[in-house]
Short mmCIF file of C-alpha atoms in Angstrom, two decimals:
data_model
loop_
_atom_site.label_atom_id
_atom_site.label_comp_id
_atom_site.label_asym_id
_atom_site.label_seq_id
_atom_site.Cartn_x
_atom_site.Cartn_y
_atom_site.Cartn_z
CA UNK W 1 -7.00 34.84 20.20
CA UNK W 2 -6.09 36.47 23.74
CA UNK W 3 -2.62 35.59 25.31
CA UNK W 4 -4.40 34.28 28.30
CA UNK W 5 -6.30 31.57 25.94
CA UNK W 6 -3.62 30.77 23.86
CA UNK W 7 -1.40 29.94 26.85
CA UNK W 8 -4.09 27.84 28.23
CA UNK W 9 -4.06 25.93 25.36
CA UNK W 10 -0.89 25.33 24.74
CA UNK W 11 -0.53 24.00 28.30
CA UNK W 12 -3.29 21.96 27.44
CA UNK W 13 -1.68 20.56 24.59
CA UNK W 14 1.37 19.69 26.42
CA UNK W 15 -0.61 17.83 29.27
CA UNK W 16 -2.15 15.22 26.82
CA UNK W 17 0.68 15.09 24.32
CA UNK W 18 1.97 12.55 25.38
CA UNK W 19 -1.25 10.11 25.87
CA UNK W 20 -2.58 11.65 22.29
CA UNK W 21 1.00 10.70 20.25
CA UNK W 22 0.70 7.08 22.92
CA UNK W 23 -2.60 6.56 21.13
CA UNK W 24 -1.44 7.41 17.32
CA UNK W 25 1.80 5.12 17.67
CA UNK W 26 -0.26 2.07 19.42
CA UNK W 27 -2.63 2.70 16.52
CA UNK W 28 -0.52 2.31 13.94
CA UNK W 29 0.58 -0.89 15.60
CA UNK W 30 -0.59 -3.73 13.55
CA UNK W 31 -0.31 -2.47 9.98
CA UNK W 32 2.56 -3.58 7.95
CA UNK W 33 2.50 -0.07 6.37
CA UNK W 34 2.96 3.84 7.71
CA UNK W 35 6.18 3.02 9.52
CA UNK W 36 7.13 6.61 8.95
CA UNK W 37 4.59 7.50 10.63
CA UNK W 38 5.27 5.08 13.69
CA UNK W 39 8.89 6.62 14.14
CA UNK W 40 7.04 10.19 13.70
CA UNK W 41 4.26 8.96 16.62
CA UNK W 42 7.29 7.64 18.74
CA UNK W 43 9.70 10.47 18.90
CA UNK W 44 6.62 13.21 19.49
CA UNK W 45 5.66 10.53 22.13
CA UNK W 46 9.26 10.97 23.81
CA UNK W 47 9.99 14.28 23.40
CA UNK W 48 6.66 15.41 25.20
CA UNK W 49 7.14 12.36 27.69
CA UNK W 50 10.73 14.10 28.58
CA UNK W 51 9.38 17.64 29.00
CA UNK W 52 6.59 16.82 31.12
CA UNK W 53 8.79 15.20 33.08
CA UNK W 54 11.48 17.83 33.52
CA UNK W 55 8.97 20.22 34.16
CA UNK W 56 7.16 17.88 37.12
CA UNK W 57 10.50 17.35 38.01
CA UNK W 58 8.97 13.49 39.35
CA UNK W 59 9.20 10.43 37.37
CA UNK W 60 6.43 9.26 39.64
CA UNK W 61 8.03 5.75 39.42
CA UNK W 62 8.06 3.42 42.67
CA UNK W 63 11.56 2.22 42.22
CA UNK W 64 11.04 -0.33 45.12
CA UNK W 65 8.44 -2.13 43.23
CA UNK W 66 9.95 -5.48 42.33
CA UNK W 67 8.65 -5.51 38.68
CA UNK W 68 10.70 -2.22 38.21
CA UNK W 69 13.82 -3.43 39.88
CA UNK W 70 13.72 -6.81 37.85
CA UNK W 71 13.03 -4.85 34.38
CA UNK W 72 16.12 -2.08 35.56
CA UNK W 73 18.25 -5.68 35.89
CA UNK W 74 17.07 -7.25 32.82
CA UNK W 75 17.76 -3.79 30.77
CA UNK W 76 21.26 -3.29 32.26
CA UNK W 77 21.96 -7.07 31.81
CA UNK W 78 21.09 -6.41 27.80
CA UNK W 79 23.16 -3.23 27.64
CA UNK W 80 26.33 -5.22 29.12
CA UNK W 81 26.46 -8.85 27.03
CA UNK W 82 25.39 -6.68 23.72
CA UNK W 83 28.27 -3.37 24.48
CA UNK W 84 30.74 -6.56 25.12
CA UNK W 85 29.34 -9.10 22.55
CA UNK W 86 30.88 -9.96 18.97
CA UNK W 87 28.82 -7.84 17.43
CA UNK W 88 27.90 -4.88 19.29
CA UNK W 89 27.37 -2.91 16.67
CA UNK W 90 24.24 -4.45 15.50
CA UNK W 91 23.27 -5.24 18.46
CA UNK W 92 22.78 -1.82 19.87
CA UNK W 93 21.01 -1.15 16.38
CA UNK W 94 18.36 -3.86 17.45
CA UNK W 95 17.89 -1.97 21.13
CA UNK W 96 17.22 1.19 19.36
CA UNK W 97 14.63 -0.58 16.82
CA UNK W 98 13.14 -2.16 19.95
CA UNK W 99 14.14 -2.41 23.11
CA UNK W 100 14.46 1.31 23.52
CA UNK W 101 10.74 1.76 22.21
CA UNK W 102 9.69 -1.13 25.04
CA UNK W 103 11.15 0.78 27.42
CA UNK W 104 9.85 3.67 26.78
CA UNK W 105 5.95 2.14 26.62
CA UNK W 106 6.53 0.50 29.55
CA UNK W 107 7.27 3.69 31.72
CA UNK W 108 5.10 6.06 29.89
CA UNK W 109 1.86 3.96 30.94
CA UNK W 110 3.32 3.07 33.92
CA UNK W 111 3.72 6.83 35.38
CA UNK W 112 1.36 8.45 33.24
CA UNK W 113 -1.93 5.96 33.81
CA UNK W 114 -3.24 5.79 37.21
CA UNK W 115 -6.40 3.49 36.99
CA UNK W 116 -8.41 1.40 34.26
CA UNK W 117 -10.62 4.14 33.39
CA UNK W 118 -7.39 6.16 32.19
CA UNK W 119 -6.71 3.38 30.07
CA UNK W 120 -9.65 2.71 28.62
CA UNK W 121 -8.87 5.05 25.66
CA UNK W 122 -5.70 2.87 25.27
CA UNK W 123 -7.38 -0.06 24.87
CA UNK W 124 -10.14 1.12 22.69
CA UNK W 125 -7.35 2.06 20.23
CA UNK W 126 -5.84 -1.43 20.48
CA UNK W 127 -9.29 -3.17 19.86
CA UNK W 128 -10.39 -0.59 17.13
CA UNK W 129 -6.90 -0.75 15.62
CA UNK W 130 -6.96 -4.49 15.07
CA UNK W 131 -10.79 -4.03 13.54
CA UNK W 132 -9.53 -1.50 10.87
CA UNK W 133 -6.14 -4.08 10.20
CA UNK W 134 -9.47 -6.89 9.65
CA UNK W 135 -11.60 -4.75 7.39
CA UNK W 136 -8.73 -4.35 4.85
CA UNK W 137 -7.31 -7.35 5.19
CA UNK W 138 -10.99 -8.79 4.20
CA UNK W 139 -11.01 -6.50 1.12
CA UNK W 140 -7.01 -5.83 -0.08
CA UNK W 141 -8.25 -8.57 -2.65
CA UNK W 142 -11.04 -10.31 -4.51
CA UNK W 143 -13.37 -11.63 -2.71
CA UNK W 144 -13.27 -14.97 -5.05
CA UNK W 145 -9.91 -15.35 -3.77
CA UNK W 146 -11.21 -16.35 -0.55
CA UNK W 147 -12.59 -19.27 -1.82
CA UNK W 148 -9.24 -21.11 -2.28
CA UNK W 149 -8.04 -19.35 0.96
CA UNK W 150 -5.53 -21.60 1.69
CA UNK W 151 -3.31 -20.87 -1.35
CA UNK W 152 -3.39 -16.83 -0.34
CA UNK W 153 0.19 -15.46 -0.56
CA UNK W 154 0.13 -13.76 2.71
CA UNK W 155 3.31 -11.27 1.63
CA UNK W 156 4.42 -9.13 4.76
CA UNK W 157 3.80 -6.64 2.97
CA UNK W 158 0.21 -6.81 3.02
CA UNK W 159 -2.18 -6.17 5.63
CA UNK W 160 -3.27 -9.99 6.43
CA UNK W 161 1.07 -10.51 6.48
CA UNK W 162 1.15 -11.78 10.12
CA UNK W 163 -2.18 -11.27 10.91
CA UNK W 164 -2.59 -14.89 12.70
CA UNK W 165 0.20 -14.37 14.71
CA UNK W 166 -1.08 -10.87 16.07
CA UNK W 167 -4.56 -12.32 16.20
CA UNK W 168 -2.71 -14.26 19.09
CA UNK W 169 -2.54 -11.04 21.18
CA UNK W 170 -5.53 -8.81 20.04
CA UNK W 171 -8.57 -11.60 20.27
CA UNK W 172 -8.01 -12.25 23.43
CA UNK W 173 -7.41 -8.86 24.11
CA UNK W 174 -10.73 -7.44 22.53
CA UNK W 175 -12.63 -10.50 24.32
CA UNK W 176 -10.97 -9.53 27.81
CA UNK W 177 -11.97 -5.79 27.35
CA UNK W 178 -15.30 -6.91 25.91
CA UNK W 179 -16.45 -9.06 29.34
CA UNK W 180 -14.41 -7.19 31.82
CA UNK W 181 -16.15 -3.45 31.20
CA UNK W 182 -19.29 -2.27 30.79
CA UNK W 183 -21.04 -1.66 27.45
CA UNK W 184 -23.67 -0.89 25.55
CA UNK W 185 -25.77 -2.53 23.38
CA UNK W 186 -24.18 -1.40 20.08
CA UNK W 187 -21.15 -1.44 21.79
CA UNK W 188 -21.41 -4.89 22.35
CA UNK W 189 -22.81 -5.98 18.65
CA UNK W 190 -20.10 -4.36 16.94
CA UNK W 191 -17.59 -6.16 19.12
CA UNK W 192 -19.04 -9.04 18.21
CA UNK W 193 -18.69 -8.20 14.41
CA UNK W 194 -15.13 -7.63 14.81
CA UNK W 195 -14.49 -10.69 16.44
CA UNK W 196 -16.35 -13.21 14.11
CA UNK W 197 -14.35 -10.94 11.50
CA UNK W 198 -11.27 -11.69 13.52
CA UNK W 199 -11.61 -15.45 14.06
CA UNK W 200 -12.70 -15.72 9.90
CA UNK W 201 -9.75 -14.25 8.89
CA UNK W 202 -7.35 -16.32 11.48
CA UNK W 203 -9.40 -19.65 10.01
CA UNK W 204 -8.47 -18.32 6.43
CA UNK W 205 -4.65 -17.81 7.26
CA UNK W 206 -4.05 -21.72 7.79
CA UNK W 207 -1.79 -21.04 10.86
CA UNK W 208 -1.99 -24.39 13.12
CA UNK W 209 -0.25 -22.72 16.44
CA UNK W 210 -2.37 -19.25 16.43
CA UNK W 211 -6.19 -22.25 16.09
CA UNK W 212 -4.56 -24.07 19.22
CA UNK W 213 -3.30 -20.68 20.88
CA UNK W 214 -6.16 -18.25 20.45
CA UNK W 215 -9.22 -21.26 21.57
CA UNK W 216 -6.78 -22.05 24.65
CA UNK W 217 -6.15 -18.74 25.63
CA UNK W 218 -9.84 -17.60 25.00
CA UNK W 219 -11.20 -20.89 27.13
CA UNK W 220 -9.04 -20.17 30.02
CA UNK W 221 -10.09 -16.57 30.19
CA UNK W 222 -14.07 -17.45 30.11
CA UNK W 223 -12.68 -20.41 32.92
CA UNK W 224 -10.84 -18.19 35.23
CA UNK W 225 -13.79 -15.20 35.05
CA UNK W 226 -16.18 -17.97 35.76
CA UNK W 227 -18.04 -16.93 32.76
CA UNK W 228 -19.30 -20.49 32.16
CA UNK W 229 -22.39 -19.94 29.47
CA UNK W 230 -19.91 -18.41 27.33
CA UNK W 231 -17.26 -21.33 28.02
CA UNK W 232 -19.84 -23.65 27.53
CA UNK W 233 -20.77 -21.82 23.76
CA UNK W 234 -16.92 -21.44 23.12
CA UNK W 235 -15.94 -25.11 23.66
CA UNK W 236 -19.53 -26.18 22.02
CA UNK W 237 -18.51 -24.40 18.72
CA UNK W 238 -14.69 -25.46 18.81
CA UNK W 239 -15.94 -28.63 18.82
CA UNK W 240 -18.30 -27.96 15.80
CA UNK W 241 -16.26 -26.30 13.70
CA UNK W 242 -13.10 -29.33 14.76
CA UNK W 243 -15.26 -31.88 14.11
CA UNK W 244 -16.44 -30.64 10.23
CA UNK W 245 -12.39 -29.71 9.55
CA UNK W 246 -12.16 -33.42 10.21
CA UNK W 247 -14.56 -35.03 8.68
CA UNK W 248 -14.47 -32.94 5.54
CA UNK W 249 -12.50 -34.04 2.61
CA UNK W 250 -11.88 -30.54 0.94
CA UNK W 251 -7.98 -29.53 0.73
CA UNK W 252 -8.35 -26.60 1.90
CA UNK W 253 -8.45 -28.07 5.65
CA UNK W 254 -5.45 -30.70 4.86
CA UNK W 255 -3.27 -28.60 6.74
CA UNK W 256 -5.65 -28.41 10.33
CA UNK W 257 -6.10 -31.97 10.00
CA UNK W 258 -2.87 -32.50 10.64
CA UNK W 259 -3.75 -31.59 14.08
CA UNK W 260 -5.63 -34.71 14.81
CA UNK W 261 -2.33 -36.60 14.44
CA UNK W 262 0.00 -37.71 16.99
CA UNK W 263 3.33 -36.90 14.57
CA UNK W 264 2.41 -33.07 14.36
CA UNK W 265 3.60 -33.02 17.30
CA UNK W 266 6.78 -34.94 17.96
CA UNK W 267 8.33 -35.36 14.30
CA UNK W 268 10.02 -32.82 12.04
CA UNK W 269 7.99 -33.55 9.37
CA UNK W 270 5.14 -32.72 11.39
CA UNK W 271 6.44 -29.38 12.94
CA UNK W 272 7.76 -28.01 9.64
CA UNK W 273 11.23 -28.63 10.38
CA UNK W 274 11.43 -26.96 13.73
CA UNK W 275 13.09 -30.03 15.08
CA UNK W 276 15.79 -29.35 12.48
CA UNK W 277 15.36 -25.32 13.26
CA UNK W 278 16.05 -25.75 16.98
CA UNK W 279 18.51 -28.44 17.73
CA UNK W 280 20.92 -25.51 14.88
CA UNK W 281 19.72 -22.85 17.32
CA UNK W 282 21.20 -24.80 19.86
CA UNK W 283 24.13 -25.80 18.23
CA UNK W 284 25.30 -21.93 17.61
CA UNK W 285 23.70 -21.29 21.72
CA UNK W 286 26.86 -23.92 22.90
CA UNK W 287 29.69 -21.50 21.75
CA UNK W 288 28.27 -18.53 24.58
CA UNK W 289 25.28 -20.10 26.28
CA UNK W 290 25.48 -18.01 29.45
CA UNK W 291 25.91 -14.87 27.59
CA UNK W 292 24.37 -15.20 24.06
CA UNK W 293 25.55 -13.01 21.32
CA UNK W 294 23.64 -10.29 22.07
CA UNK W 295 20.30 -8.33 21.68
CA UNK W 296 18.62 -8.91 18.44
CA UNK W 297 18.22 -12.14 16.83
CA UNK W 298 18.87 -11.29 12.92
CA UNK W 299 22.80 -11.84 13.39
CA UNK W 300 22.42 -15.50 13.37
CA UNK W 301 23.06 -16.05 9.68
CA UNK W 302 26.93 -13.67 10.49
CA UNK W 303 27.62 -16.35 13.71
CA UNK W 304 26.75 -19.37 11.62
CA UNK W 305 28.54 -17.85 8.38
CA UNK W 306 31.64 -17.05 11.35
CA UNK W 307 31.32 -20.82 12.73
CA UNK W 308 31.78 -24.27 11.42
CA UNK W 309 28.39 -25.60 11.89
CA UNK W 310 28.00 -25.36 8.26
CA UNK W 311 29.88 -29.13 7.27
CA UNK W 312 28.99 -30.43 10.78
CA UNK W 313 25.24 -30.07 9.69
CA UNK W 314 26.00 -30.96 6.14
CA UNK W 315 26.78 -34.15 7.53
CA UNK W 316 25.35 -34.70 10.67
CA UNK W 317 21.68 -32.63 10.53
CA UNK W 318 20.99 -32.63 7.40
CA UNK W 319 17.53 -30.78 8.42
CA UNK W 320 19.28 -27.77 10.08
CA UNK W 321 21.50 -27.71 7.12
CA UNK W 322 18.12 -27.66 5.13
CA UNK W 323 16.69 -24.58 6.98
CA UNK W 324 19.61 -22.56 7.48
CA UNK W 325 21.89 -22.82 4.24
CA UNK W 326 19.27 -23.99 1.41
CA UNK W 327 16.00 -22.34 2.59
CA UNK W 328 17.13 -19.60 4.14
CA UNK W 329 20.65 -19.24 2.81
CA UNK W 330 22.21 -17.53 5.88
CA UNK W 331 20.54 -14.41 5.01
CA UNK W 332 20.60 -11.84 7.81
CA UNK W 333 17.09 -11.55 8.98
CA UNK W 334 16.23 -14.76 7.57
CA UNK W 335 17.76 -17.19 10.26
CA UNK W 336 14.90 -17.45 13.13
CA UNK W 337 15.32 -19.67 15.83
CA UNK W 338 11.33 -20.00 15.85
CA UNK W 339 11.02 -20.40 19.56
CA UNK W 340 11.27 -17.71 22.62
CA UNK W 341 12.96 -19.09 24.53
CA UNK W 342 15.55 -20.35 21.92
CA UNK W 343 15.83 -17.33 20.71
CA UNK W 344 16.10 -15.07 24.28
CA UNK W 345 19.51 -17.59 24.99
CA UNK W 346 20.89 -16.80 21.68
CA UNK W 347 20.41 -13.39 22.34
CA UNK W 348 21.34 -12.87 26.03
CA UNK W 349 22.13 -16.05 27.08
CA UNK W 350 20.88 -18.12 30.03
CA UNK W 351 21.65 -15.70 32.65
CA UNK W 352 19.52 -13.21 30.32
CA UNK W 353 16.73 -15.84 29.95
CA UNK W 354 16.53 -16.34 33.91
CA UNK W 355 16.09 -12.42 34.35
CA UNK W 356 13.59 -12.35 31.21
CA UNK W 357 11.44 -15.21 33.51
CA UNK W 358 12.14 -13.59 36.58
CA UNK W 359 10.68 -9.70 35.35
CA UNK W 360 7.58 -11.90 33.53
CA UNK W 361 7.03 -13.61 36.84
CA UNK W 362 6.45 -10.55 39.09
CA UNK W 363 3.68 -9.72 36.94
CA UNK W 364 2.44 -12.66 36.79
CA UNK W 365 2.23 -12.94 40.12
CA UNK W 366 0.59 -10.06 40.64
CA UNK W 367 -1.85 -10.70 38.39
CA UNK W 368 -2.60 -14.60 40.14
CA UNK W 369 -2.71 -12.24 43.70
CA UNK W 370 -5.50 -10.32 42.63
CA UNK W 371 -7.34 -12.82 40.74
CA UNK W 372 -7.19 -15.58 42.89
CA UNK W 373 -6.41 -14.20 46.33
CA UNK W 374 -8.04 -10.99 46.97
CA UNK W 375 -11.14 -10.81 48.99
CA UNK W 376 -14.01 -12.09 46.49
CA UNK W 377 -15.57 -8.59 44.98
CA UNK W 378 -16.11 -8.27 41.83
CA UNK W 379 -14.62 -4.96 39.73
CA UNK W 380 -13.48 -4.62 36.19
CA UNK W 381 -9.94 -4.25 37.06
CA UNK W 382 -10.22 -7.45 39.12
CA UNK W 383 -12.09 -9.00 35.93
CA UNK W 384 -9.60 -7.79 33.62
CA UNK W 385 -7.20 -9.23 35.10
CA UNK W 386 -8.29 -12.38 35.26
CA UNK W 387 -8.76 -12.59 31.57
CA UNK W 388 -5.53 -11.18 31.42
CA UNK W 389 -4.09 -14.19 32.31
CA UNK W 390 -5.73 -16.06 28.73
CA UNK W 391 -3.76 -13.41 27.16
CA UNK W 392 -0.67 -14.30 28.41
CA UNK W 393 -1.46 -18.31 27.45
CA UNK W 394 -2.18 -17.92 24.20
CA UNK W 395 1.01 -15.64 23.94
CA UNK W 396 2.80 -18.13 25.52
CA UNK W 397 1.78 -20.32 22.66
CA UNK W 398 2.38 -19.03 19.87
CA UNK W 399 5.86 -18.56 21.22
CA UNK W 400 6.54 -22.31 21.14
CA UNK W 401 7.07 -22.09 17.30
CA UNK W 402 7.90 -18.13 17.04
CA UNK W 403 9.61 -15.57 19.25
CA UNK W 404 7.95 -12.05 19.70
CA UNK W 405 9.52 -10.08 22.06
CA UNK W 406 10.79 -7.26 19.37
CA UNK W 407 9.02 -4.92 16.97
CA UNK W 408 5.37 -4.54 16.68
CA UNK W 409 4.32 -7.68 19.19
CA UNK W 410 6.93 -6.62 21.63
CA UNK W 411 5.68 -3.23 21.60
CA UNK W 412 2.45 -4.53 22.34
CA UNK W 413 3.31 -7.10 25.29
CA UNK W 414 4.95 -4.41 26.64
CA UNK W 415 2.16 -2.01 27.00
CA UNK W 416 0.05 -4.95 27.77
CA UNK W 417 2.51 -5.75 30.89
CA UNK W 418 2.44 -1.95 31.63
CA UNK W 419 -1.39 -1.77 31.68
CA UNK W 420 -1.41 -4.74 33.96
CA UNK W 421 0.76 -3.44 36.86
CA UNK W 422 -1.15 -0.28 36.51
CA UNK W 423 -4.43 -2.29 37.22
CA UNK W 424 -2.83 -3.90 40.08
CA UNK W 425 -1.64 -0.64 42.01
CA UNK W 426 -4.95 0.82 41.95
CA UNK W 427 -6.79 -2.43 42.96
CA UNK W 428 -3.54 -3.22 45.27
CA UNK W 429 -4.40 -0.08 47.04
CA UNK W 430 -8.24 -0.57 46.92
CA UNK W 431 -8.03 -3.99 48.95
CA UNK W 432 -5.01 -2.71 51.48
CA UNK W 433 -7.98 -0.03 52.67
CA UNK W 434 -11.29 -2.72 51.93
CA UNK W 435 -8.83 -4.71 54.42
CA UNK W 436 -8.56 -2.15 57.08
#
């Protein structure tokens, strides 16, 4: 090979480097396996993000932009209460496990993407990534097991571990990216493959918050898009398929039935003890509730263990007391809040929480601007947007009984959010000069 070729190349190489180890670590997102291989992905991702940089010698980062300012205040607010917390030490641990990785998404498709069709490759790896997580999931086991489906052990280590909560994020997301581009015909026929594949395999997992979450989020999307054949098919067969899990007497729906009743949703019993879960979140939130304890929620089970809430609940909530010391037995990376918001004041307290709203609200809002007052032309970044926002419901959710802001979720909210403020610079831009 001639010197002249082989430097082209290797310039080559270092110009897509970074989108082409973006793609392998997104990827590898969902799977509970290959985390070697994620770390591997990530550090190739930002070592070639940092020397394209240094050699551009431009971050090509608007640092007035309001999301980036609020996200700056919100990462230097994290820094501070977790350097100065009780237990720094861990707490740094869980930025480097995930909020440095967030980060790092977050400004890698922010300065590196400039318009949808640059991230169309992104997405197609989400949506195909989620497909491959299905298709093994589907056959990691006898087939005859999925006739008693609701007694599968769903270990995390597995590929169906989670896969109802992260169904919560990619259906949407493959049904946004399905109606907001262009596609063709087999295009369009395998995507619907993967999502009745999807949707089975979220009905098989016997998750009650991810049936409510994904349908909502879904509706909304069809709603807002004004995509109302396919609103009117999607409520038609949630009301089919609601209707038989009521009226059939089989066991293996005993758990969505509760959903028909009134006391899923304000008893303990009925919310599998996060009544009990929550009001012990709380209870360890009132020793630093402006501050928290720090980034990373898996320390719980040390404050608790370094508190006296044990004998108060002992006594007085006897279902915290369940949760926390019997079921859970103060095990470090047991104890889960099971809420977002719960969890975010542990973590960084309520000033933390009010900077965490404030960074989600910029987007937001920019994402209500252009769907609902732009001037009225249609374009698939102005479509995707608008399904966007189903995305964000049904994550918002699923966050009422869990809280995914870190690891694989987080990562992918993250470069969701990124991929959203992308979209709106470019169509931002396109209406400022449609306006002149």
């Amino acid at each position: 090979m001639r010197r002249e070729n082989y430097l082209e190349l290797v310039d080559n190489f270092q110009i897509n480097a970074v989108k082409i180890f973006l793609y392998i670590f997104i990827f590898l997102q969902p799977f509970n396996y290959f985390n070697t291989l994620k770390e591997i992905s990530f550090y190739c991702l930002l070592f070639f993000f940092i020397w394209k940089k240094l050699k551009e010698k431009n971050f090509n980062a608007d640092l007035k932009d309001i999301t980036i300012i609020s996200f700056a205040i919100l990462i230097l607010w994290i820094l501070i209460v977790s350097i100065l917390g009780p237990y720094p030490l861990d707490s740094l641990n869980a930025i480097r496990k995930n909020l440095f990785i967030q980060v790092i998404l977050f400004f890698v498709i922010y300065t590196e993407f400039k318009d949808i069709k640059e991230l169309k490759p992104l997405f197609f790896c989400i949506v195909v990534s989620f497909f491959v997580v299905s298709l093994f999931s589907l056959f990691e086991r006898d087939l005859s097991d999925f006739i008693n489906y609701h007694q599968i052990e769903k270990k995390h280590k597995s590929f169906i571990g989670g896969y109802a909560n992260n169904a919560t994020f990619y259906l949407p997301f493959t049904i946004a990216c399905l109606i907001s581009f262009k596609h063709s015909k087999i295009v369009k026929y395998l995507a619907i493959i993967a999502i009745s594949l999807e949707i089975f395999l979220v009905l098989i997992y016997n998750s009650r918050t991810a049936i409510i979450a994904i349908p909502l989020g879904i509706l909304s999307m069809f709603l807002i898009s004004k995509r109302y054949k396919l609103l009117f098919i999607t409520i038609l067969i949630s009301v089919l398929c609601f209707s038989a899990i009521f009226l059939s007497k089989s066991e293996k729906f005993s758990k969505y039935k509760t959903l028909f009743s009134v006391k899923t949703y304000v008893t303990n019993q009925g919310l599998s003890n996060r009544l009990g879960v929550w009001s012990g979140a709380l209870d360890v939130i009132k020793e630093r509730p402006l501050v928290g304890y720090g980034y990373g929620w898996k320390k719980m089970a040390w404050v608790i263990k370094n508190s006296e809430l044990v004998e108060y609940w002992k006594e007085k909530r006897p279902d915290a007391y369940k949760y926390y010391v019997i079921e859970a037995k103060l095990s470090y990376g047991r104890v889960n809040p099971h809420n977002l918001i719960i969890q975010i004041l542990f973590e960084i307290g309520l000033i933390g929480l009010i900077l965490f709203l404030i960074f989600w609200f910029t987007i937001i809002f920019k994402i209500f601007k252009v769907a609902f007052f732009y001037p009225k032309f249609k374009s698939e970044e102005k479509i995707f947007l608008q399904c966007s926002i189903g995305v964000i419901i049904s994550y918002a959710l699923i966050n009422i009984t869990n809280g995914f802001w870190h690891e694989s979720y987080g990562n992918m909210i993250f470069t969701f959010l990124a991929s959203c403020v992308v979209i709106y610079k470019k169509i931002y831009y396109e209406e400022k000069n449609y306006l002149k």
